[in-house]
């Protein structure tokens, strides 16, 4: 999401004459787009800001600004705490950046942190900042009002709002015409996308029907809203990728209730079954939090149990990090010791590692259509790409070129990668 937002910011600023630099040393402004979801994300930003201070000592014109969720959360406090920061700008205020930067050039400090109920940046064509020319993000909705009790996002990104579907389809079409072959539709909770008559399943169909050679992915789905209609639309369109990110957060009903997730383990497993019924080859990935308030050993064991049942292809695994202003911070004690959180997290990581490797072993001998993305990071002699399930395949170059589809047979694997041979 931040990556997509940075591309909108890039577009707004290049539109008024600013130029993107290759190196920090050449810059007059450094804008850091930030995440506030866990404390360690914020600590990394603070570390980076302090590193830039040394550079500012050598280069007096260099100004540092903070964008995104951390700017929204801390507002002017951030400029008081990090005195080399000249401006902060929240996620709904990027259209004000040209003004902000002008004020800063005049020697002032400035903050724009107002949230909006309507801003979607629908009319702004993002500059593709670090793009490979093959795969791009398209933001389709912003904000979240689910208020999971641990989560700061509803406070930093504001109310849910959906972007006009025609502008989304037009953006996807332009990308396809420029040679892109994959778009990922992004939102905090894409299943609650709605603009007039168009809900998320309809939107997916509209984008997928632009061209069968354009792959369509999406993230993220809240399990409570994953509808059978969406699964049907996916099953009917081969170019909608067979991969669903379905954050579970915990395998314990008691914890899910405390987290205000609005579903039970039974409901979640029913959704997993519905996915497998509609698309037996669909991969499923998740997010999970270890050591939330009041989590017992039994709750933790139930999370491990759920992981064994679902057998995720990939998981993003986190320790609970208390966030100021959330319901949990105000009402639930953060009562699991850090070492205990770490132990539980490590158990989940170890189990998921075994499952991912076992899942990948099952892939040996299968063939997949792979969208070739570029040279393998490990070896110039090999290429890498992804299959519809979003798994990375590495294979000998042969005559394959990035941006095209090729058939690859899987010969071997690690927990993270499939190793294969071009067969078509
Ligand atoms: N602590 C730890 N993890 C969190 N997430 C959200 N808030 C927190 C928090 N306070 C995780 C959730 C979410 C992912 C994006 O980040 O798993 O799905
Ligand atoms: Fe945070 Fe829950 Fe919204 Fe996801 S759905 S962004 S975890 S409040």
Short mmCIF file of C-alpha atoms and ligand atoms in Angstrom, two decimals:
data_model
loop_
_atom_site.label_atom_id
_atom_site.label_comp_id
_atom_site.label_asym_id
_atom_site.label_seq_id
_atom_site.Cartn_x
_atom_site.Cartn_y
_atom_site.Cartn_z
CA UNK A 1 0.00 0.00 0.00
CA UNK A 2 2.80 2.42 0.87
CA UNK A 3 4.61 1.45 -2.29
CA UNK A 4 1.50 2.40 -4.30
CA UNK A 5 1.11 5.62 -2.30
CA UNK A 6 4.73 6.60 -2.96
CA UNK A 7 4.00 6.28 -6.67
CA UNK A 8 1.07 8.72 -6.27
CA UNK A 9 3.34 11.13 -4.37
CA UNK A 10 5.95 10.77 -7.13
CA UNK A 11 3.33 11.72 -9.67
CA UNK A 12 2.06 14.76 -7.72
CA UNK A 13 5.57 16.15 -7.26
CA UNK A 14 6.96 15.44 -10.74
CA UNK A 15 3.73 17.07 -12.00
CA UNK A 16 4.81 20.41 -10.52
CA UNK A 17 8.40 20.18 -11.72
CA UNK A 18 10.28 18.20 -9.06
CA UNK A 19 12.70 15.58 -10.36
CA UNK A 20 13.36 12.16 -8.84
CA UNK A 21 16.98 11.56 -7.80
CA UNK A 22 18.99 8.39 -8.11
CA UNK A 23 21.02 9.09 -4.97
CA UNK A 24 20.22 10.79 -1.67
CA UNK A 25 23.35 12.96 -2.09
CA UNK A 26 21.73 14.73 -5.05
CA UNK A 27 18.45 15.47 -3.28
CA UNK A 28 17.05 18.68 -1.80
CA UNK A 29 14.16 16.76 -0.26
CA UNK A 30 14.01 13.28 1.19
CA UNK A 31 10.47 12.01 1.75
CA UNK A 32 10.12 8.89 3.85
CA UNK A 33 6.85 7.01 3.50
CA UNK A 34 6.14 5.26 6.76
CA UNK A 35 4.19 2.45 8.40
CA UNK A 36 2.93 2.60 11.99
CA UNK A 37 1.58 -0.90 12.30
CA UNK A 38 4.19 -2.17 14.76
CA UNK A 39 6.69 -0.36 16.92
CA UNK A 40 9.69 -1.87 15.09
CA UNK A 41 8.47 -0.33 11.81
CA UNK A 42 8.54 3.08 13.49
CA UNK A 43 11.93 2.48 15.09
CA UNK A 44 13.41 1.74 11.66
CA UNK A 45 12.11 5.08 10.39
CA UNK A 46 13.56 6.95 13.36
CA UNK A 47 16.90 5.27 12.76
CA UNK A 48 16.83 6.36 9.11
CA UNK A 49 15.91 9.94 10.07
CA UNK A 50 18.90 10.09 12.43
CA UNK A 51 21.20 8.76 9.72
CA UNK A 52 20.03 11.55 7.44
CA UNK A 53 20.96 14.11 10.06
CA UNK A 54 24.66 13.45 9.38
CA UNK A 55 24.07 14.03 5.69
CA UNK A 56 22.19 17.25 6.44
CA UNK A 57 25.25 18.54 8.28
CA UNK A 58 27.22 18.28 5.04
CA UNK A 59 24.42 19.44 2.75
CA UNK A 60 22.57 22.37 4.29
CA UNK A 61 19.72 22.44 1.74
CA UNK A 62 18.62 18.88 2.39
CA UNK A 63 15.15 18.74 3.99
CA UNK A 64 13.55 15.62 5.42
CA UNK A 65 9.80 14.97 5.46
CA UNK A 66 7.76 12.11 6.84
CA UNK A 67 4.75 10.78 4.93
CA UNK A 68 2.16 8.14 5.71
CA UNK A 69 0.86 6.47 8.83
CA UNK A 70 3.58 7.53 11.24
CA UNK A 71 3.07 11.16 10.19
CA UNK A 72 -0.66 10.74 10.79
CA UNK A 73 -0.19 9.06 14.14
CA UNK A 74 2.39 11.44 15.63
CA UNK A 75 1.65 14.66 13.71
CA UNK A 76 3.75 17.66 14.86
CA UNK A 77 5.04 15.63 17.82
CA UNK A 78 7.29 13.88 15.31
CA UNK A 79 8.93 17.18 14.31
CA UNK A 80 9.50 18.03 17.97
CA UNK A 81 11.06 14.64 18.69
CA UNK A 82 13.17 14.48 15.52
CA UNK A 83 14.23 18.08 15.05
CA UNK A 84 15.76 17.52 11.62
CA UNK A 85 12.32 16.69 10.20
CA UNK A 86 10.87 19.73 8.41
CA UNK A 87 7.41 18.47 7.52
CA UNK A 88 4.90 15.70 8.07
CA UNK A 89 2.12 14.75 5.67
CA UNK A 90 -0.61 12.16 6.35
CA UNK A 91 -1.91 9.62 3.79
CA UNK A 92 -4.92 11.68 2.68
CA UNK A 93 -3.06 14.98 2.28
CA UNK A 94 -0.61 14.26 -0.56
CA UNK A 95 -2.25 16.77 -2.88
CA UNK A 96 -1.05 19.44 -0.44
CA UNK A 97 2.61 18.41 -0.83
CA UNK A 98 3.55 21.05 -3.44
CA UNK A 99 2.34 23.74 -0.99
CA UNK A 100 4.03 22.06 1.95
CA UNK A 101 7.35 21.87 0.12
CA UNK A 102 7.08 25.55 -0.83
CA UNK A 103 6.56 26.52 2.80
CA UNK A 104 9.52 24.40 3.80
CA UNK A 105 11.70 26.06 1.16
CA UNK A 106 10.72 29.38 2.69
CA UNK A 107 12.17 28.14 5.96
CA UNK A 108 9.02 27.07 7.80
CA UNK A 109 8.07 23.77 9.35
CA UNK A 110 4.74 22.38 8.20
CA UNK A 111 2.24 19.63 8.96
CA UNK A 112 -0.75 18.38 6.92
CA UNK A 113 -2.52 15.50 8.60
CA UNK A 114 -6.19 15.92 7.87
CA UNK A 115 -7.94 12.67 6.98
CA UNK A 116 -10.58 12.60 4.28
CA UNK A 117 -13.74 10.56 3.73
CA UNK A 118 -13.50 10.82 -0.06
CA UNK A 119 -9.87 11.06 -1.21
CA UNK A 120 -8.87 8.12 -3.44
CA UNK A 121 -6.35 9.85 -5.76
CA UNK A 122 -8.48 8.36 -8.54
CA UNK A 123 -7.39 10.87 -11.18
CA UNK A 124 -3.66 10.65 -10.46
CA UNK A 125 -1.66 8.35 -12.68
CA UNK A 126 1.09 6.97 -10.44
CA UNK A 127 4.70 7.16 -11.64
CA UNK A 128 5.96 3.58 -11.59
CA UNK A 129 8.90 4.15 -9.26
CA UNK A 130 10.76 0.89 -8.88
CA UNK A 131 8.79 -1.03 -11.45
CA UNK A 132 10.08 -3.96 -13.47
CA UNK A 133 7.71 -2.95 -16.29
CA UNK A 134 5.80 -6.21 -15.83
CA UNK A 135 3.93 -6.02 -12.56
CA UNK A 136 2.18 -3.01 -10.95
CA UNK A 137 -0.03 -2.13 -8.00
CA UNK A 138 -3.37 -0.39 -8.38
CA UNK A 139 -4.94 1.07 -5.27
CA UNK A 140 -8.72 0.49 -5.38
CA UNK A 141 -9.85 1.57 -1.95
CA UNK A 142 -8.44 3.31 1.10
CA UNK A 143 -9.04 3.28 4.82
CA UNK A 144 -10.49 0.71 7.18
CA UNK A 145 -13.23 0.76 9.76
CA UNK A 146 -13.05 -2.77 11.06
CA UNK A 147 -11.36 -1.66 14.28
CA UNK A 148 -9.56 -4.86 15.11
CA UNK A 149 -8.63 -4.06 18.70
CA UNK A 150 -4.83 -4.33 18.17
CA UNK A 151 -4.68 -2.25 14.99
CA UNK A 152 -3.76 1.38 14.42
CA UNK A 153 -4.81 1.49 10.74
CA UNK A 154 -8.37 2.83 11.25
CA UNK A 155 -6.81 5.78 13.10
CA UNK A 156 -4.02 6.48 10.60
CA UNK A 157 -5.81 5.84 7.30
CA UNK A 158 -9.34 6.93 8.12
CA UNK A 159 -12.74 5.74 6.88
CA UNK A 160 -13.21 3.24 4.12
CA UNK A 161 -13.80 4.65 0.62
CA UNK A 162 -13.72 3.07 -2.82
CA UNK A 163 -12.28 4.43 -6.03
CA UNK A 164 -14.37 4.88 -9.18
CA UNK A 165 -14.22 1.56 -11.10
CA UNK A 166 -13.82 3.26 -14.50
CA UNK A 167 -10.58 4.90 -13.37
CA UNK A 168 -9.32 1.53 -12.10
CA UNK A 169 -10.10 -0.25 -15.37
CA UNK A 170 -8.55 2.60 -17.35
CA UNK A 171 -5.36 2.40 -15.27
CA UNK A 172 -5.14 -1.37 -15.80
CA UNK A 173 -5.73 -0.95 -19.55
CA UNK A 174 -2.97 1.65 -19.86
CA UNK A 175 -0.58 -0.61 -17.97
CA UNK A 176 -1.42 -3.57 -20.20
CA UNK A 177 -0.89 -1.46 -23.34
CA UNK A 178 2.54 -0.46 -22.01
CA UNK A 179 3.51 -4.12 -21.72
CA UNK A 180 2.60 -4.84 -18.10
CA UNK A 181 1.26 -8.35 -17.59
CA UNK A 182 0.21 -8.33 -13.94
CA UNK A 183 -1.75 -5.94 -11.73
CA UNK A 184 -2.44 -6.28 -8.01
CA UNK A 185 -5.59 -4.54 -6.81
CA UNK A 186 -4.90 -3.13 -3.36
CA UNK A 187 -6.94 -2.17 -0.35
CA UNK A 188 -6.99 -2.78 3.42
CA UNK A 189 -10.11 -4.85 2.91
CA UNK A 190 -10.79 -5.30 -0.81
CA UNK A 191 -13.93 -7.38 -0.22
CA UNK A 192 -15.77 -4.32 1.03
CA UNK A 193 -15.01 -2.45 -2.19
CA UNK A 194 -18.24 -0.83 -3.43
CA UNK A 195 -18.89 2.03 -5.82
CA UNK A 196 -22.55 2.29 -6.82
CA UNK A 197 -23.55 -0.98 -8.52
CA UNK A 198 -20.00 -2.29 -8.63
CA UNK A 199 -18.83 -4.52 -5.79
CA UNK A 200 -15.48 -6.31 -5.60
CA UNK A 201 -16.44 -9.43 -7.61
CA UNK A 202 -17.80 -7.22 -10.43
CA UNK A 203 -14.66 -5.08 -10.38
CA UNK A 204 -12.43 -8.17 -10.56
CA UNK A 205 -14.39 -9.43 -13.57
CA UNK A 206 -14.10 -6.04 -15.31
CA UNK A 207 -10.32 -5.95 -14.88
CA UNK A 208 -9.82 -9.63 -15.73
CA UNK A 209 -11.85 -9.27 -18.93
CA UNK A 210 -9.55 -6.57 -20.31
CA UNK A 211 -7.27 -9.26 -21.72
CA UNK A 212 -6.60 -12.92 -20.82
CA UNK A 213 -2.86 -12.17 -20.89
CA UNK A 214 -3.20 -9.75 -17.97
CA UNK A 215 -2.88 -11.47 -14.61
CA UNK A 216 -4.95 -10.00 -11.81
CA UNK A 217 -4.11 -10.36 -8.11
CA UNK A 218 -5.59 -8.68 -5.05
CA UNK A 219 -4.82 -8.03 -1.38
CA UNK A 220 -6.05 -8.08 1.34
CA UNK A 221 -9.23 -10.03 2.12
CA UNK A 222 -10.89 -9.95 5.51
CA UNK A 223 -12.20 -13.49 6.16
CA UNK A 224 -15.57 -12.17 7.37
CA UNK A 225 -16.22 -10.69 3.91
CA UNK A 226 -14.80 -13.35 1.57
CA UNK A 227 -17.87 -14.10 -0.54
CA UNK A 228 -18.86 -17.09 -2.67
CA UNK A 229 -19.52 -14.62 -5.53
CA UNK A 230 -15.86 -13.62 -5.50
CA UNK A 231 -14.75 -17.27 -5.52
CA UNK A 232 -17.06 -17.90 -8.49
CA UNK A 233 -15.66 -14.94 -10.43
CA UNK A 234 -12.13 -16.17 -9.69
CA UNK A 235 -12.96 -19.71 -10.83
CA UNK A 236 -14.49 -18.36 -14.06
CA UNK A 237 -11.43 -16.27 -15.00
CA UNK A 238 -8.19 -18.16 -15.45
CA UNK A 239 -6.16 -14.95 -15.38
CA UNK A 240 -7.31 -14.12 -11.83
CA UNK A 241 -4.48 -15.64 -9.86
CA UNK A 242 -5.03 -18.71 -7.72
CA UNK A 243 -3.81 -17.12 -4.53
CA UNK A 244 -5.77 -15.69 -1.63
CA UNK A 245 -4.23 -13.81 1.27
CA UNK A 246 -6.59 -14.46 4.17
CA UNK A 247 -5.20 -13.11 7.45
CA UNK A 248 -6.35 -15.31 10.34
CA UNK A 249 -4.48 -13.54 13.22
CA UNK A 250 -5.18 -16.37 15.72
CA UNK A 251 -6.47 -19.94 15.88
CA UNK A 252 -8.34 -19.34 19.15
CA UNK A 253 -11.95 -18.17 19.23
CA UNK A 254 -11.30 -16.46 22.54
CA UNK A 255 -8.48 -14.39 21.00
CA UNK A 256 -10.47 -13.69 17.80
CA UNK A 257 -13.22 -12.26 19.98
CA UNK A 258 -10.76 -10.14 21.97
CA UNK A 259 -9.32 -8.96 18.65
CA UNK A 260 -12.80 -8.04 17.33
CA UNK A 261 -12.22 -10.07 14.18
CA UNK A 262 -15.95 -10.89 13.83
CA UNK A 263 -15.46 -14.53 12.77
CA UNK A 264 -14.72 -17.83 14.49
CA UNK A 265 -12.17 -20.52 13.68
CA UNK A 266 -15.06 -22.63 12.35
CA UNK A 267 -16.19 -19.84 10.02
CA UNK A 268 -12.61 -19.36 8.83
CA UNK A 269 -12.15 -23.07 8.11
CA UNK A 270 -15.44 -23.05 6.20
CA UNK A 271 -14.08 -20.21 4.01
CA UNK A 272 -10.88 -22.20 3.42
CA UNK A 273 -13.00 -25.16 2.36
CA UNK A 274 -15.07 -22.95 0.04
CA UNK A 275 -11.84 -21.72 -1.60
CA UNK A 276 -10.58 -25.28 -2.09
CA UNK A 277 -13.97 -26.40 -3.47
CA UNK A 278 -14.05 -23.57 -6.00
CA UNK A 279 -10.34 -23.78 -6.90
CA UNK A 280 -8.52 -26.90 -5.69
CA UNK A 281 -5.16 -25.48 -6.86
CA UNK A 282 -5.54 -22.14 -5.04
CA UNK A 283 -2.75 -21.20 -2.64
CA UNK A 284 -3.69 -19.61 0.67
CA UNK A 285 -1.48 -17.28 2.71
CA UNK A 286 -2.05 -15.53 6.03
CA UNK A 287 -1.01 -13.10 8.76
CA UNK A 288 -0.80 -14.17 12.40
CA UNK A 289 -0.05 -12.41 15.67
CA UNK A 290 1.71 -14.21 18.55
CA UNK A 291 1.21 -13.13 22.16
CA UNK A 292 -1.85 -10.89 21.96
CA UNK A 293 -3.31 -9.69 25.28
CA UNK A 294 -4.29 -12.58 27.54
CA UNK A 295 -3.16 -15.29 25.09
CA UNK A 296 -2.71 -18.56 27.02
CA UNK A 297 -0.57 -21.54 26.10
CA UNK A 298 -3.81 -23.24 25.03
CA UNK A 299 -4.76 -20.34 22.71
CA UNK A 300 -1.28 -20.53 21.19
CA UNK A 301 -1.58 -24.31 20.74
CA UNK A 302 -4.85 -23.72 18.87
CA UNK A 303 -3.04 -21.38 16.47
CA UNK A 304 -0.46 -24.10 15.75
CA UNK A 305 -3.33 -26.54 15.27
CA UNK A 306 -5.02 -24.23 12.77
CA UNK A 307 -1.74 -23.89 10.83
CA UNK A 308 -1.55 -27.69 10.63
CA UNK A 309 -5.13 -27.84 9.33
CA UNK A 310 -4.90 -25.11 6.70
CA UNK A 311 -1.31 -25.78 5.57
CA UNK A 312 -0.61 -22.25 4.35
CA UNK A 313 1.73 -21.68 1.44
CA UNK A 314 3.13 -18.60 3.11
CA UNK A 315 2.56 -16.67 6.33
CA UNK A 316 3.54 -13.25 7.65
CA UNK A 317 4.12 -13.86 11.35
CA UNK A 318 4.34 -11.13 14.00
CA UNK A 319 4.71 -10.57 17.72
CA UNK A 320 1.95 -8.45 19.18
CA UNK A 321 3.05 -4.82 19.45
CA UNK A 322 0.88 -2.51 21.52
CA UNK A 323 -0.23 0.61 19.64
CA UNK A 324 -1.24 3.84 21.33
CA UNK A 325 -4.91 4.76 20.98
CA UNK A 326 -6.19 1.30 20.00
CA UNK A 327 -8.92 -0.44 22.00
CA UNK A 328 -6.41 -3.05 23.18
CA UNK A 329 -4.01 -0.40 24.47
CA UNK A 330 -6.83 1.33 26.34
CA UNK A 331 -8.62 -1.72 27.76
CA UNK A 332 -6.54 -4.92 27.55
CA UNK A 333 -3.24 -5.41 29.38
CA UNK A 334 -0.24 -6.28 27.18
CA UNK A 335 0.50 -9.12 29.60
CA UNK A 336 2.62 -11.61 27.67
CA UNK A 337 6.34 -11.17 28.38
CA UNK A 338 8.45 -10.35 25.35
CA UNK A 339 10.52 -13.57 25.66
CA UNK A 340 7.30 -15.56 25.72
CA UNK A 341 5.99 -13.77 22.62
CA UNK A 342 9.27 -14.57 20.90
CA UNK A 343 9.08 -18.23 21.89
CA UNK A 344 5.54 -18.56 20.55
CA UNK A 345 6.39 -16.70 17.38
CA UNK A 346 9.41 -18.93 16.79
CA UNK A 347 7.25 -22.03 17.21
CA UNK A 348 4.84 -20.76 14.58
CA UNK A 349 7.72 -19.85 12.24
CA UNK A 350 9.29 -23.29 12.62
CA UNK A 351 6.02 -25.09 11.98
CA UNK A 352 5.20 -22.92 8.97
CA UNK A 353 8.70 -23.57 7.56
CA UNK A 354 8.06 -27.33 7.69
CA UNK A 355 4.64 -26.97 6.10
CA UNK A 356 5.89 -24.72 3.28
CA UNK A 357 8.67 -27.20 2.48
CA UNK A 358 6.24 -30.15 2.49
CA UNK A 359 3.82 -28.20 0.27
CA UNK A 360 6.62 -27.39 -2.15
CA UNK A 361 7.78 -31.04 -2.29
CA UNK A 362 4.31 -31.88 -3.58
CA UNK A 363 4.96 -29.52 -6.48
CA UNK A 364 7.91 -31.52 -7.84
CA UNK A 365 6.95 -32.97 -11.22
CA UNK A 366 4.15 -30.45 -11.88
CA UNK A 367 4.21 -27.94 -14.72
CA UNK A 368 3.17 -24.30 -14.43
CA UNK A 369 2.67 -21.31 -16.64
CA UNK A 370 5.13 -18.77 -15.32
CA UNK A 371 5.23 -15.03 -15.94
CA UNK A 372 8.96 -14.41 -16.40
CA UNK A 373 10.06 -11.43 -14.30
CA UNK A 374 13.86 -11.22 -14.59
CA UNK A 375 17.23 -12.64 -13.68
CA UNK A 376 17.44 -14.74 -10.55
CA UNK A 377 19.03 -12.83 -7.68
CA UNK A 378 21.48 -15.68 -7.10
CA UNK A 379 22.64 -16.41 -10.63
CA UNK A 380 22.78 -14.50 -13.91
CA UNK A 381 22.39 -17.78 -15.80
CA UNK A 382 18.90 -18.30 -14.45
CA UNK A 383 15.59 -16.49 -14.57
CA UNK A 384 12.77 -16.26 -12.08
CA UNK A 385 9.06 -15.78 -12.36
CA UNK A 386 5.85 -16.67 -10.56
CA UNK A 387 3.06 -19.08 -11.19
CA UNK A 388 -0.58 -18.20 -10.70
CA UNK A 389 -0.28 -19.37 -7.06
CA UNK A 390 2.34 -16.63 -6.55
CA UNK A 391 5.14 -19.12 -5.94
CA UNK A 392 8.57 -18.14 -7.21
CA UNK A 393 10.11 -20.50 -9.79
CA UNK A 394 13.79 -20.30 -10.76
CA UNK A 395 14.88 -21.93 -14.04
CA UNK A 396 17.60 -21.94 -16.72
CA UNK A 397 17.39 -19.00 -19.09
CA UNK A 398 17.03 -20.81 -22.40
CA UNK A 399 15.36 -18.40 -24.81
CA UNK A 400 12.89 -17.00 -22.25
CA UNK A 401 12.43 -13.22 -21.99
CA UNK A 402 11.02 -11.19 -19.08
CA UNK A 403 7.39 -10.15 -19.53
CA UNK A 404 6.36 -13.34 -21.36
CA UNK A 405 4.60 -16.51 -20.21
CA UNK A 406 6.53 -19.81 -20.33
CA UNK A 407 5.85 -23.35 -19.14
CA UNK A 408 8.20 -24.57 -16.44
CA UNK A 409 8.41 -28.03 -14.88
CA UNK A 410 9.29 -28.19 -11.20
CA UNK A 411 12.31 -30.45 -10.51
CA UNK A 412 13.31 -29.49 -7.01
CA UNK A 413 12.49 -27.03 -4.21
CA UNK A 414 13.39 -25.24 -1.01
CA UNK A 415 10.83 -23.92 1.52
CA UNK A 416 10.74 -20.61 -0.37
CA UNK A 417 11.46 -21.42 -4.03
CA UNK A 418 10.64 -23.97 -6.73
CA UNK A 419 13.51 -24.92 -9.06
CA UNK A 420 12.58 -25.96 -12.57
CA UNK A 421 13.23 -26.39 -16.28
CA UNK A 422 11.68 -24.62 -19.27
CA UNK A 423 9.44 -27.04 -21.11
CA UNK A 424 7.48 -24.70 -23.38
N1 LIG B 1 0.95 -5.97 16.46
C1 LIG B 1 1.39 -6.98 15.68
N2 LIG B 1 0.93 -7.20 14.45
C2 LIG B 1 -0.04 -6.38 13.96
N3 LIG B 1 -0.70 -6.35 12.80
C3 LIG B 1 -1.58 -5.33 12.83
N4 LIG B 1 -1.50 -4.68 13.99
C4 LIG B 1 -0.55 -5.31 14.73
C5 LIG B 1 -0.02 -5.13 16.04
N5 LIG B 1 -0.45 -4.14 16.83
C6 LIG B 1 -0.48 -7.34 11.75
C7 LIG B 1 -1.76 -8.10 11.42
C8 LIG B 1 -2.15 -7.54 10.08
C9 LIG B 1 -0.80 -7.21 9.49
C10 LIG B 1 -0.83 -6.25 8.35
O1 LIG B 1 -0.08 -6.68 10.56
O2 LIG B 1 -1.43 -9.48 11.31
O3 LIG B 1 -2.88 -8.45 9.28
FE1 LIG B 2 -6.25 -3.35 10.85
FE2 LIG B 2 -8.28 -5.07 11.11
FE3 LIG B 2 -8.47 -3.02 9.37
FE4 LIG B 2 -6.80 -5.07 8.84
S1 LIG B 2 -9.04 -5.20 9.01
S2 LIG B 2 -6.34 -2.86 8.65
S3 LIG B 2 -6.07 -5.63 10.89
S4 LIG B 2 -8.34 -2.88 11.62
#
